[in-house]
Structure formats: structure tokens, C-alpha cells
Short mmCIF file of C-alpha atoms in Angstrom, two decimals:
data_model
loop_
_atom_site.label_atom_id
_atom_site.label_comp_id
_atom_site.label_asym_id
_atom_site.label_seq_id
_atom_site.Cartn_x
_atom_site.Cartn_y
_atom_site.Cartn_z
CA CYS A 1075 -120.88 -75.81 235.15
CA TYR A 1076 -120.76 -73.08 232.77
CA ALA A 1077 -123.94 -74.87 231.28
CA GLU A 1078 -126.04 -74.93 234.46
CA LEU A 1079 -125.02 -71.65 235.92
CA SER A 1080 -125.65 -69.51 232.25
CA GLY A 1081 -129.25 -71.31 232.15
CA ARG A 1082 -129.73 -70.06 235.86
CA ILE A 1083 -128.39 -66.65 235.74
CA PRO A 1084 -128.59 -65.40 231.91
CA SER A 1085 -127.25 -62.31 232.05
CA ALA A 1086 -124.43 -60.36 230.71
CA GLY A 1087 -121.10 -60.96 232.14
CA SER A 1088 -120.03 -64.89 232.14
CA SER A 1089 -118.08 -65.66 235.13
CA TYR A 1090 -118.44 -62.14 236.34
CA ALA A 1091 -122.08 -62.12 236.47
CA TYR A 1092 -121.55 -65.87 238.68
CA ALA A 1093 -119.58 -64.86 240.77
CA PHE A 1094 -121.41 -61.26 241.26
CA VAL A 1095 -124.20 -63.64 242.69
CA ALA A 1096 -122.37 -66.48 244.52
CA LEU A 1097 -119.36 -65.11 246.31
CA GLY A 1098 -119.70 -60.87 246.23
CA GLU A 1099 -118.43 -57.56 244.34
CA LEU A 1100 -114.39 -58.40 245.20
CA PRO A 1101 -114.45 -61.38 243.84
CA ALA A 1102 -116.73 -60.58 240.88
CA PHE A 1103 -114.35 -58.09 240.13
CA ILE A 1104 -111.59 -59.35 240.06
CA THR A 1105 -113.24 -62.23 237.77
CA ALA A 1106 -113.60 -58.93 235.59
CA PHE A 1107 -110.25 -58.40 235.45
CA MET A 1108 -109.49 -62.16 234.36
CA LEU A 1109 -111.85 -61.83 231.96
CA THR A 1110 -110.22 -58.86 230.13
CA LEU A 1111 -107.30 -60.77 230.00
CA GLU A 1112 -109.20 -63.63 228.39
CA PHE A 1113 -111.28 -61.64 226.23
CA LEU A 1114 -109.45 -58.09 225.18
CA LEU A 1115 -106.22 -59.71 225.26
CA SER A 1116 -107.17 -63.02 223.01
CA GLY A 1117 -108.41 -60.22 220.70
CA SER A 1118 -104.83 -58.31 220.87
CA ALA A 1119 -103.29 -62.11 220.43
CA VAL A 1120 -104.92 -62.93 217.32
CA ALA A 1121 -104.13 -59.83 215.77
CA ARG A 1122 -100.65 -60.19 216.33
CA SER A 1123 -100.94 -63.42 214.93
CA TRP A 1124 -102.42 -62.36 212.15
CA GLY A 1125 -99.80 -59.98 211.29
CA ASP A 1126 -97.24 -62.37 211.56
CA LYS A 1127 -99.44 -64.79 209.29
CA VAL A 1128 -99.87 -61.82 206.43
CA VAL A 1129 -96.12 -60.71 206.50
CA GLU A 1130 -94.85 -64.43 205.61
CA TRP A 1131 -97.99 -65.63 203.45
CA LEU A 1132 -96.89 -62.15 201.72
CA ARG A 1133 -93.09 -63.03 201.42
CA VAL A 1134 -93.34 -67.05 200.92
CA GLU A 1135 -96.26 -67.15 198.76
CA LEU A 1136 -96.34 -63.96 197.00
CA SER A 1137 -92.82 -63.22 196.41
CA VAL A 1138 -93.32 -60.03 197.69
CA SER A 1139 -90.20 -57.36 197.83
CA GLU A 1140 -88.11 -57.15 201.10
CA GLU A 1141 -88.59 -53.42 200.57
CA PHE A 1142 -92.38 -53.75 201.23
CA ILE A 1143 -92.05 -56.59 203.79
CA SER A 1144 -89.66 -54.02 205.90
CA ILE A 1145 -92.82 -51.83 206.02
CA LEU A 1146 -94.60 -54.52 207.62
CA GLN A 1147 -92.40 -55.23 209.68
CA PRO A 1148 -90.21 -51.87 211.33
CA GLY A 1149 -88.78 -53.58 213.93
CA TYR A 1150 -88.63 -52.46 217.95
CA GLY A 1151 -91.65 -54.77 218.42
CA ILE A 1152 -94.13 -53.13 216.25
CA ASN A 1153 -96.75 -54.55 214.45
CA PRO A 1154 -98.70 -52.43 212.22
CA MET A 1155 -100.67 -55.05 210.51
CA ALA A 1156 -102.05 -55.91 213.80
CA CYS A 1157 -103.26 -52.20 214.51
CA LEU A 1158 -104.29 -52.19 211.33
CA VAL A 1159 -107.26 -55.48 211.95
CA SER A 1160 -107.84 -53.96 214.97
CA ILE A 1161 -109.22 -51.00 213.70
CA ILE A 1162 -111.10 -52.21 211.14
CA THR A 1163 -113.13 -54.78 213.40
CA THR A 1164 -113.55 -52.20 215.79
CA LEU A 1165 -114.65 -50.02 213.33
CA LEU A 1166 -117.26 -52.81 212.18
CA VAL A 1167 -118.12 -53.25 215.95
CA LEU A 1168 -118.77 -49.38 215.98
CA TRP A 1169 -121.45 -49.42 212.54
CA GLY A 1170 -123.50 -51.90 213.96
CA VAL A 1171 -124.06 -55.06 215.94
CA LYS A 1172 -125.97 -56.61 213.31
CA GLU A 1173 -123.63 -56.03 210.39
CA SER A 1174 -120.95 -57.49 212.60
CA LYS A 1175 -123.17 -60.99 213.32
CA LEU A 1176 -123.39 -61.36 209.59
CA VAL A 1177 -119.76 -60.78 209.16
CA THR A 1178 -118.94 -63.24 211.87
CA ASP A 1179 -121.25 -66.18 211.08
CA PHE A 1180 -119.78 -65.92 207.28
CA PHE A 1181 -116.35 -66.04 208.43
CA THR A 1182 -116.99 -68.26 211.40
CA TRP A 1183 -118.61 -71.01 208.70
CA ILE A 1184 -115.36 -70.63 206.16
CA LYS A 1185 -113.46 -71.50 209.30
CA VAL A 1186 -114.78 -74.45 210.44
CA PHE A 1187 -114.70 -75.46 206.66
CA LEU A 1188 -110.69 -74.87 206.60
CA VAL A 1189 -110.08 -76.40 210.16
CA ILE A 1190 -111.69 -80.00 208.19
CA PHE A 1191 -109.85 -79.29 204.89
CA MET A 1192 -106.25 -79.25 207.26
CA THR A 1193 -107.38 -81.98 209.37
CA VAL A 1194 -108.48 -84.22 206.80
CA GLY A 1195 -105.52 -83.31 204.47
CA GLY A 1196 -103.24 -84.04 207.37
CA PHE A 1197 -104.55 -87.38 207.97
CA ILE A 1198 -104.35 -88.28 204.67
CA LEU A 1199 -100.71 -87.25 204.49
CA PHE A 1200 -100.33 -88.90 208.01
CA ASN A 1201 -96.90 -90.64 208.47
CA PRO A 1202 -96.73 -92.99 212.11
CA ALA A 1203 -93.44 -92.79 212.07
CA ASN A 1204 -93.80 -88.82 213.09
CA MET A 1205 -95.85 -89.98 216.20
CA THR A 1206 -92.87 -91.66 217.84
CA PRO A 1207 -91.90 -90.71 220.35
CA LEU A 1208 -95.16 -90.08 221.46
CA VAL A 1209 -94.17 -87.99 224.58
CA PRO A 1210 -90.80 -86.07 223.65
CA PRO A 1211 -88.25 -86.43 226.17
CA GLU A 1212 -87.13 -83.21 226.11
CA PHE A 1213 -90.89 -82.05 227.10
CA GLY A 1214 -91.84 -84.91 229.56
CA ALA A 1215 -95.19 -84.83 231.49
CA ALA A 1216 -94.03 -81.22 232.44
CA GLY A 1217 -94.32 -80.37 228.59
CA ILE A 1218 -97.58 -81.66 227.98
CA LEU A 1219 -99.44 -79.38 231.09
CA ARG A 1220 -97.73 -76.53 229.95
CA GLY A 1221 -98.92 -76.99 226.31
CA SER A 1222 -102.25 -78.01 227.72
CA ILE A 1223 -102.43 -74.91 229.47
CA SER A 1224 -101.88 -73.13 226.38
CA SER A 1225 -104.62 -75.13 224.81
CA PHE A 1226 -107.23 -73.26 226.84
CA PHE A 1227 -106.82 -70.34 224.11
CA GLY A 1228 -109.08 -72.44 221.88
CA TYR A 1229 -111.67 -72.86 224.55
CA LEU A 1230 -112.84 -69.02 224.37
CA GLY A 1231 -116.59 -69.78 222.44
CA PHE A 1232 -118.25 -71.26 224.98
CA ASP A 1233 -117.17 -68.53 227.61
CA ALA A 1234 -118.43 -66.17 225.14
CA VAL A 1235 -121.64 -67.56 224.28
CA CYS A 1236 -122.14 -66.80 228.08
CA CYS A 1237 -121.41 -63.19 227.99
CA VAL A 1238 -123.89 -62.19 225.81
CA ALA A 1239 -126.74 -64.71 227.90
CA GLY A 1240 -128.38 -61.52 228.47
CA GLU A 1241 -129.51 -61.04 224.75
CA ALA A 1242 -130.27 -65.15 224.74
CA ILE A 1243 -134.18 -66.51 223.64
CA ASN A 1244 -135.32 -68.97 225.83
CA PRO A 1245 -131.51 -68.68 227.81
CA GLU A 1246 -132.64 -71.62 230.12
CA ARG A 1247 -132.60 -74.35 227.39
CA ASN A 1248 -130.85 -72.77 224.67
CA LEU A 1249 -127.57 -71.76 226.94
CA PRO A 1250 -126.83 -75.01 227.89
CA LEU A 1251 -127.55 -76.58 224.55
CA SER A 1252 -125.13 -74.04 222.93
CA ILE A 1253 -121.98 -74.53 225.54
CA VAL A 1254 -122.28 -78.15 225.13
CA THR A 1255 -122.20 -78.52 221.44
CA THR A 1256 -119.57 -75.61 221.50
CA LEU A 1257 -117.44 -77.49 223.73
CA CYS A 1258 -117.61 -80.72 222.05
CA ILE A 1259 -116.84 -79.29 218.43
CA VAL A 1260 -114.00 -77.57 220.08
CA THR A 1261 -112.51 -80.33 221.80
CA PHE A 1262 -113.17 -82.54 218.74
CA LEU A 1263 -111.28 -80.97 216.39
CA TYR A 1264 -108.97 -79.22 218.29
CA ILE A 1265 -107.40 -82.93 219.01
CA ALA A 1266 -108.28 -83.74 215.44
CA ALA A 1267 -106.22 -80.79 213.86
CA ALA A 1268 -102.83 -81.38 216.27
CA ILE A 1269 -103.12 -85.35 215.32
CA SER A 1270 -103.11 -85.01 211.99
CA LEU A 1271 -100.55 -82.20 212.24
CA VAL A 1272 -98.13 -83.81 214.44
CA GLY A 1273 -98.90 -86.81 211.90
CA MET A 1274 -98.30 -85.01 208.61
CA GLN A 1275 -94.42 -83.51 209.83
CA TYR A 1276 -92.55 -84.64 212.52
CA TYR A 1277 -92.79 -82.15 215.64
CA THR A 1278 -89.45 -80.65 215.76
CA ASP A 1279 -89.90 -79.61 212.23
CA ILE A 1280 -93.46 -77.61 212.58
CA SER A 1281 -93.37 -73.67 212.02
CA PRO A 1282 -94.49 -72.06 215.06
CA GLU A 1283 -95.75 -69.25 212.80
CA SER A 1284 -97.48 -71.23 210.14
CA GLY A 1285 -97.92 -74.98 210.93
CA PHE A 1286 -100.30 -76.41 208.59
CA PRO A 1287 -99.13 -74.64 205.15
CA GLU A 1288 -95.52 -75.37 205.95
CA ALA A 1289 -96.14 -79.06 206.53
CA PHE A 1290 -98.20 -79.03 203.26
CA LYS A 1291 -95.64 -77.37 201.67
CA SER A 1292 -93.11 -79.98 202.91
CA ASN A 1293 -95.16 -83.22 201.67
CA ASN A 1294 -95.04 -81.61 197.97
CA VAL A 1295 -98.77 -80.58 198.53
CA GLU A 1296 -98.13 -76.83 197.38
CA TRP A 1297 -101.77 -75.86 196.70
CA ALA A 1298 -102.86 -77.38 199.70
CA ALA A 1299 -100.32 -75.08 201.28
CA GLN A 1300 -101.14 -72.19 199.27
CA LEU A 1301 -104.80 -72.38 200.36
CA THR A 1302 -104.38 -73.26 203.73
CA ALA A 1303 -101.85 -70.03 204.12
CA ALA A 1304 -104.59 -67.96 202.71
CA GLY A 1305 -107.35 -69.00 204.30
CA GLU A 1306 -105.27 -68.83 207.93
CA VAL A 1307 -105.20 -64.88 206.64
CA VAL A 1308 -109.11 -64.42 205.78
CA THR A 1309 -110.49 -66.17 208.43
CA LEU A 1310 -108.48 -65.09 211.58
CA PRO A 1311 -109.44 -61.83 212.05
CA VAL A 1312 -113.21 -63.32 212.81
CA VAL A 1313 -111.66 -63.95 216.27
CA VAL A 1314 -110.70 -60.84 216.71
CA LEU A 1315 -114.00 -59.43 216.13
CA ILE A 1316 -115.76 -61.46 218.38
CA SER A 1317 -113.28 -60.60 221.25
CA ILE A 1318 -114.20 -56.81 220.76
CA ILE A 1319 -118.31 -57.76 220.29
CA ILE A 1320 -117.92 -59.75 223.98
CA GLN A 1321 -115.66 -57.35 225.90
CA PRO A 1322 -118.13 -54.14 226.14
CA ARG A 1323 -120.65 -56.69 227.27
CA LEU A 1324 -118.51 -57.20 230.01
CA GLN A 1325 -118.10 -53.71 230.76
CA PHE A 1326 -121.52 -53.10 230.50
CA ALA A 1327 -122.48 -55.73 233.05
CA MET A 1328 -119.92 -54.11 235.67
CA ALA A 1329 -121.23 -50.74 235.15
CA ASN A 1330 -125.17 -52.17 236.10
CA ASP A 1331 -124.12 -53.07 238.89
CA GLY A 1332 -122.02 -49.85 239.71
CA LEU A 1333 -118.61 -50.71 240.05
CA ILE A 1334 -117.47 -48.96 236.83
CA PRO A 1335 -118.65 -45.58 235.20
CA GLU A 1336 -122.21 -45.33 234.09
CA TRP A 1337 -120.36 -44.43 230.92
CA PHE A 1338 -119.43 -47.90 229.92
CA GLY A 1339 -123.54 -48.79 230.39
CA GLU A 1340 -123.18 -47.60 226.39
CA ILE A 1341 -122.29 -50.79 224.44
CA LYS A 1342 -120.77 -48.56 222.04
CA ASN A 1343 -118.66 -46.62 224.24
CA GLY A 1344 -117.23 -49.83 225.53
CA ALA A 1345 -116.59 -51.12 222.21
CA LEU A 1346 -114.21 -48.23 221.96
CA PHE A 1347 -112.28 -48.02 224.55
CA ALA A 1348 -111.81 -51.91 224.29
CA GLY A 1349 -111.16 -51.83 220.72
CA VAL A 1350 -108.45 -48.44 221.43
CA LEU A 1351 -106.72 -50.96 224.12
CA MET A 1352 -106.57 -53.99 222.17
CA THR A 1353 -104.86 -52.43 219.03
CA LEU A 1354 -102.47 -50.69 221.31
CA PHE A 1355 -101.69 -54.26 222.67
CA ALA A 1356 -102.02 -55.86 219.31
CA THR A 1357 -99.66 -53.59 217.88
CA PHE A 1358 -97.00 -53.40 220.48
CA VAL A 1359 -96.85 -56.18 222.80
CA PRO A 1360 -95.45 -60.28 221.66
CA PHE A 1361 -97.63 -63.06 220.93
CA SER A 1362 -95.86 -64.76 223.10
CA MET A 1363 -96.70 -62.46 226.29
CA LEU A 1364 -100.00 -62.11 225.57
CA ASP A 1365 -101.01 -65.58 225.32
CA ASP A 1366 -99.36 -66.62 228.75
CA PHE A 1367 -101.77 -63.48 229.52
CA VAL A 1368 -104.62 -64.82 228.18
CA SER A 1369 -104.32 -68.32 229.39
CA ALA A 1370 -103.85 -67.48 232.76
CA GLY A 1371 -107.11 -65.26 232.64
CA ILE A 1372 -109.01 -68.25 231.27
CA LEU A 1373 -107.69 -70.80 233.91
CA VAL A 1374 -108.68 -68.40 236.80
CA ALA A 1375 -111.99 -67.48 235.35
CA PHE A 1376 -112.84 -71.27 235.27
CA THR A 1377 -111.73 -71.84 238.08
CA ILE A 1378 -114.17 -68.99 239.95
CA THR A 1379 -117.14 -70.66 238.01
CA ASN A 1380 -116.44 -73.23 239.53
CA CYS A 1381 -116.15 -72.24 242.92
CA SER A 1382 -119.82 -70.52 242.28
CA LEU A 1383 -121.37 -73.26 241.41
CA VAL A 1384 -120.36 -75.11 244.33
CA VAL A 1385 -121.18 -72.09 246.51
CA MET A 1386 -124.35 -72.39 245.23
CA ARG A 1387 -125.08 -75.95 245.51
CA ARG A 1388 -123.84 -76.13 248.90
CA GLU A 1389 -124.49 -75.01 252.42
CA SER A 1390 -121.49 -73.24 254.60
CA VAL A 1391 -121.59 -74.20 258.13
CA ASN A 1392 -119.31 -72.42 260.22
CA HIS A 1393 -117.75 -70.86 256.91
CA ARG A 1394 -116.64 -74.53 256.48
CA LEU A 1395 -117.10 -74.45 252.66
CA GLU A 1396 -115.08 -71.29 252.01
CA LYS A 1397 -111.84 -73.13 253.76
CA LEU A 1398 -112.10 -75.77 252.17
CA LEU A 1399 -112.55 -73.88 248.74
CA ALA A 1400 -109.95 -71.55 249.41
CA LEU A 1401 -107.60 -75.05 250.71
CA PHE A 1402 -108.68 -76.54 247.26
CA ASN A 1403 -107.29 -74.28 245.31
CA LEU A 1404 -103.86 -73.62 247.04
CA SER A 1405 -103.32 -76.92 246.66
CA SER A 1406 -104.36 -76.75 242.91
CA PHE A 1407 -101.92 -74.01 242.55
CA ILE A 1408 -99.50 -75.93 244.25
CA THR A 1409 -99.74 -78.70 241.98
CA CYS A 1410 -99.76 -76.82 238.17
CA MET A 1411 -96.67 -75.32 239.12
CA ILE A 1412 -94.67 -78.73 240.50
CA LEU A 1413 -96.10 -80.34 237.10
CA SER A 1414 -94.71 -77.28 235.40
CA HIS A 1415 -91.28 -77.25 236.61
CA VAL A 1416 -90.58 -80.55 238.22
CA GLY A 1417 -93.01 -83.22 236.64
CA HIS A 1418 -95.44 -86.00 237.20
CA ILE A 1419 -94.43 -86.04 241.21
CA GLY A 1420 -97.20 -83.03 241.32
CA TRP A 1421 -99.81 -85.62 240.97
CA THR A 1422 -99.09 -86.65 244.74
CA LEU A 1423 -101.57 -83.63 245.60
CA THR A 1424 -104.16 -85.13 243.69
CA PRO A 1425 -105.71 -87.31 246.42
CA LEU A 1426 -105.89 -83.96 248.57
CA SER A 1427 -108.23 -82.17 246.40
CA ILE A 1428 -110.74 -85.53 246.34
CA TYR A 1429 -110.69 -85.52 249.74
CA ILE A 1430 -111.58 -82.03 250.17
CA ALA A 1431 -114.70 -83.25 247.49
CA TRP A 1432 -115.02 -86.12 249.77
CA LYS A 1433 -115.22 -83.35 252.86
CA ILE A 1434 -117.64 -80.64 250.96
CA SER A 1435 -120.27 -83.52 249.92
CA ARG A 1436 -120.42 -85.23 253.72
CA THR A 1437 -119.92 -81.25 255.89
CA CYS A 1438 -122.29 -79.17 253.71
CA PRO A 1439 -125.76 -79.84 252.96
CA PRO A 1440 -127.04 -78.74 249.42
CA THR A 1441 -128.91 -75.82 249.51
CA SER A 1442 -132.20 -75.59 248.05
CA PHE A 1443 -130.77 -74.25 244.67
CA GLY A 1444 -129.01 -77.64 244.63
CA ASN A 1445 -131.57 -79.52 246.15
CA SER A 1446 -131.82 -82.57 244.26
CA GLN A 1447 -135.28 -83.54 244.24
CA LEU A 1448 -136.22 -80.11 242.90
CA TYR A 1449 -134.46 -80.51 239.59
CA ILE A 1450 -137.33 -83.79 239.12
CA HIS A 1451 -139.72 -80.55 238.41
CA GLU A 1452 -137.35 -77.90 237.06
CA LYS A 1453 -136.34 -77.03 233.43
CA TYR A 1454 -132.86 -76.26 234.34
CA PHE A 1455 -129.91 -77.83 232.99
CA THR A 1456 -127.84 -79.58 236.11
CA THR A 1457 -124.78 -80.37 236.10
CA PRO A 1458 -124.13 -83.88 237.90
CA LEU A 1459 -122.07 -85.01 240.96
CA VAL A 1460 -121.42 -81.90 242.39
CA PRO A 1461 -118.81 -80.80 244.28
CA TYR A 1462 -116.58 -83.50 242.61
CA VAL A 1463 -117.41 -82.31 238.89
CA PRO A 1464 -115.93 -79.06 239.58
CA VAL A 1465 -113.26 -80.26 241.68
CA SER A 1466 -112.00 -82.04 239.14
CA THR A 1467 -112.30 -79.65 236.26
CA THR A 1468 -110.53 -76.98 238.09
CA LYS A 1469 -108.06 -79.37 239.27
CA HIS A 1470 -107.27 -80.89 235.89
#
């Protein structure tokens, strides 16, 4: 859905822009709020995580004195290192986009190679016995769902591509290609890294703060543990930098549409505002709370994007499409709540979603935007099997 809409609506704002065109100002404003949770709070969460990793690295790998550690961990939920990295990345963005891009590209490649190194190392030390049980009984199906919801944190990349679509060259071709490529790479690395980590160390022994370094250390590969720990400390701030680059573009789009003051129409003003907020959240709010808010924002933004595509591809007869989409989103919410707190019984509502998608395809004819005959002669990427694909991706 993102691949098609980004090529057809190549403007700053990502899901906000799509909701503004398809659904109107109020849904677009709500979407912008969710994207703020996604971009700005994700930067805060990563900064917070980085601060914890730095302290752990200094304590374990460099054996820094506890007096110095107490300065970096003063208590009361305050994280000075998260504050420091947030301020530095904000200043870098204010310095200039060109310089920020060079830094981002450099550290992104280092991060990719680091992830590949950790994954390959994990498979070399892989112990099949660690994969039993495949589904831990204390988590069950509900635990798998909660874990998958948290994993949305790792899929911010292609949404970030959409948010800077207004600056893309040949967006009709390059944006869909970038999104699909990014999604495939992230999915592959995510799955491979997770399997290698669990195979390298039993799941109950995995460190929540420093997973791979501690796993290498438990297998007596000290040099890999030290390299991985240092690599995480060095490369993680690039995620904070990307977040602070993206958020002002969203505010720029909203300012151009008149939904927020014109002051935010200047990228540097938006970057300063976003940087101050990100620094405050990163310094004083625990990572676990930030992580939950980010995941919620991503899920809602994804849902609104899928609904926007359905609205643009299907005509509404007597408001039937709006009613069916509202019913579908309600059933999806109930299904997720049941799965999270009860278990596999939540899947009993899945046939209702399939029925709603079938009802839309039967009673809501294609618009000129979604007429399949036009796609033969157009250059835009096309999402197949609408409304079934948007409905299925929203549901799962």
C-alpha cells in the first residue's frame, strides 16, 4: 500500500499525506499525531536504549569505576547519556541536511555490516537444543502476538522513505522500488538475527539490554562480544539522527496544509522543536513506555494508510464503504485485544474480516483511480488484490 500511494502522492508526510487526500483533515491530523509517536518517540526510545547500552558497555567491557557510573545513572529515571545523544543529533540536523545525510549513510552501512556479523556469528555458534520449545509455554500465542507488535519498531525504514518523498527524484519509480527493497532487507535481517540469537543462547538467558554481546560472551567468544558491544554503541545513534531528520518533514507538510502554525513550515524550526521534545522524552521517560507508544503509533498509521488506499480505489455507494471499513477496524481491534490477553481464540473473528473484504469488492465498484484497465498504460506501482491485501495486512 505504501509503495503505490508514495508513487501517486509523492509529497512529504507519508501516511498523513495519504489520509489528507483520501479521508480529510481530521483523520489526517490524527494520523500525524500517530506518526509523531512513531518518529519522534522512536528517536527518544533509541536514545534511551543507547544510554543504557553505553553504561553497560563502560561497566562491563571497560571496567569503569562505579563513581563515574553513578554520574551516568543518577537515578529517578534520568538518563544523561540519552540527553547527550539527542542534543548532538539535533545540532547536527540544524547544521545542515547534506552533512546529516553523509553521517547517516556512513553509520548505516556500518550498522548493516554489524548486523550481518552478529547474525553469521550466531549461526556459527547455533545450538539446536536452544530452539526447544519452539513456542515457550509461558508466552503462548498471545506472547507471540505481543512480540510481533513490538517488532514493528524495526519497520520504520520504509515509512521514513515515504516521509521525505517530496525530495525524491523520479518518485513514481524510485519510491516503490525503495520501499519494497527496504522492507525485504529489514524483514530478512530481522528474522535471521532473531533466529541466530535464540539459537546461540537459550531464550531465558538472553540479556534484554545487551543481547548479542552477552550471548557471544556466554559462548566464550570474548572478542566478538566486545566488537558487538562497541558496534552497538557506535552505530545506534544513527537511528536517533534519522528520526530527527524525518519529524520536521511531517510538521512541514502539516504547516503547508494549514493544520499547524506557519512557523513549522521552516525545516530548521521544526527540527529545533522536535529535538527539544525528543531530548525531554529520552531523558526522563523509560524505554519500555516509549516502546509501547511507538508500536501503537505505527500500527494505527499502517491501518489508516491501508484504509486510504481502499477509499481511493473503491467507490462508496450510500456510505457503504465507510461503514464496512469502520466495522473491519473494530473487528481488528477486538481480535488483537483477545489475542493479546486470551490467546488463539481471537482468530475466530478472522472470517469476519475476510467477509468484509469480499463485501467491499462486491458492492463498492472500482474508481477511475483503481480501474484495472488504466494500469496497463500507467507507470505507477499497483497494489494487487485490493481490498484483500490491505485488509489482510491490517488484520495481521
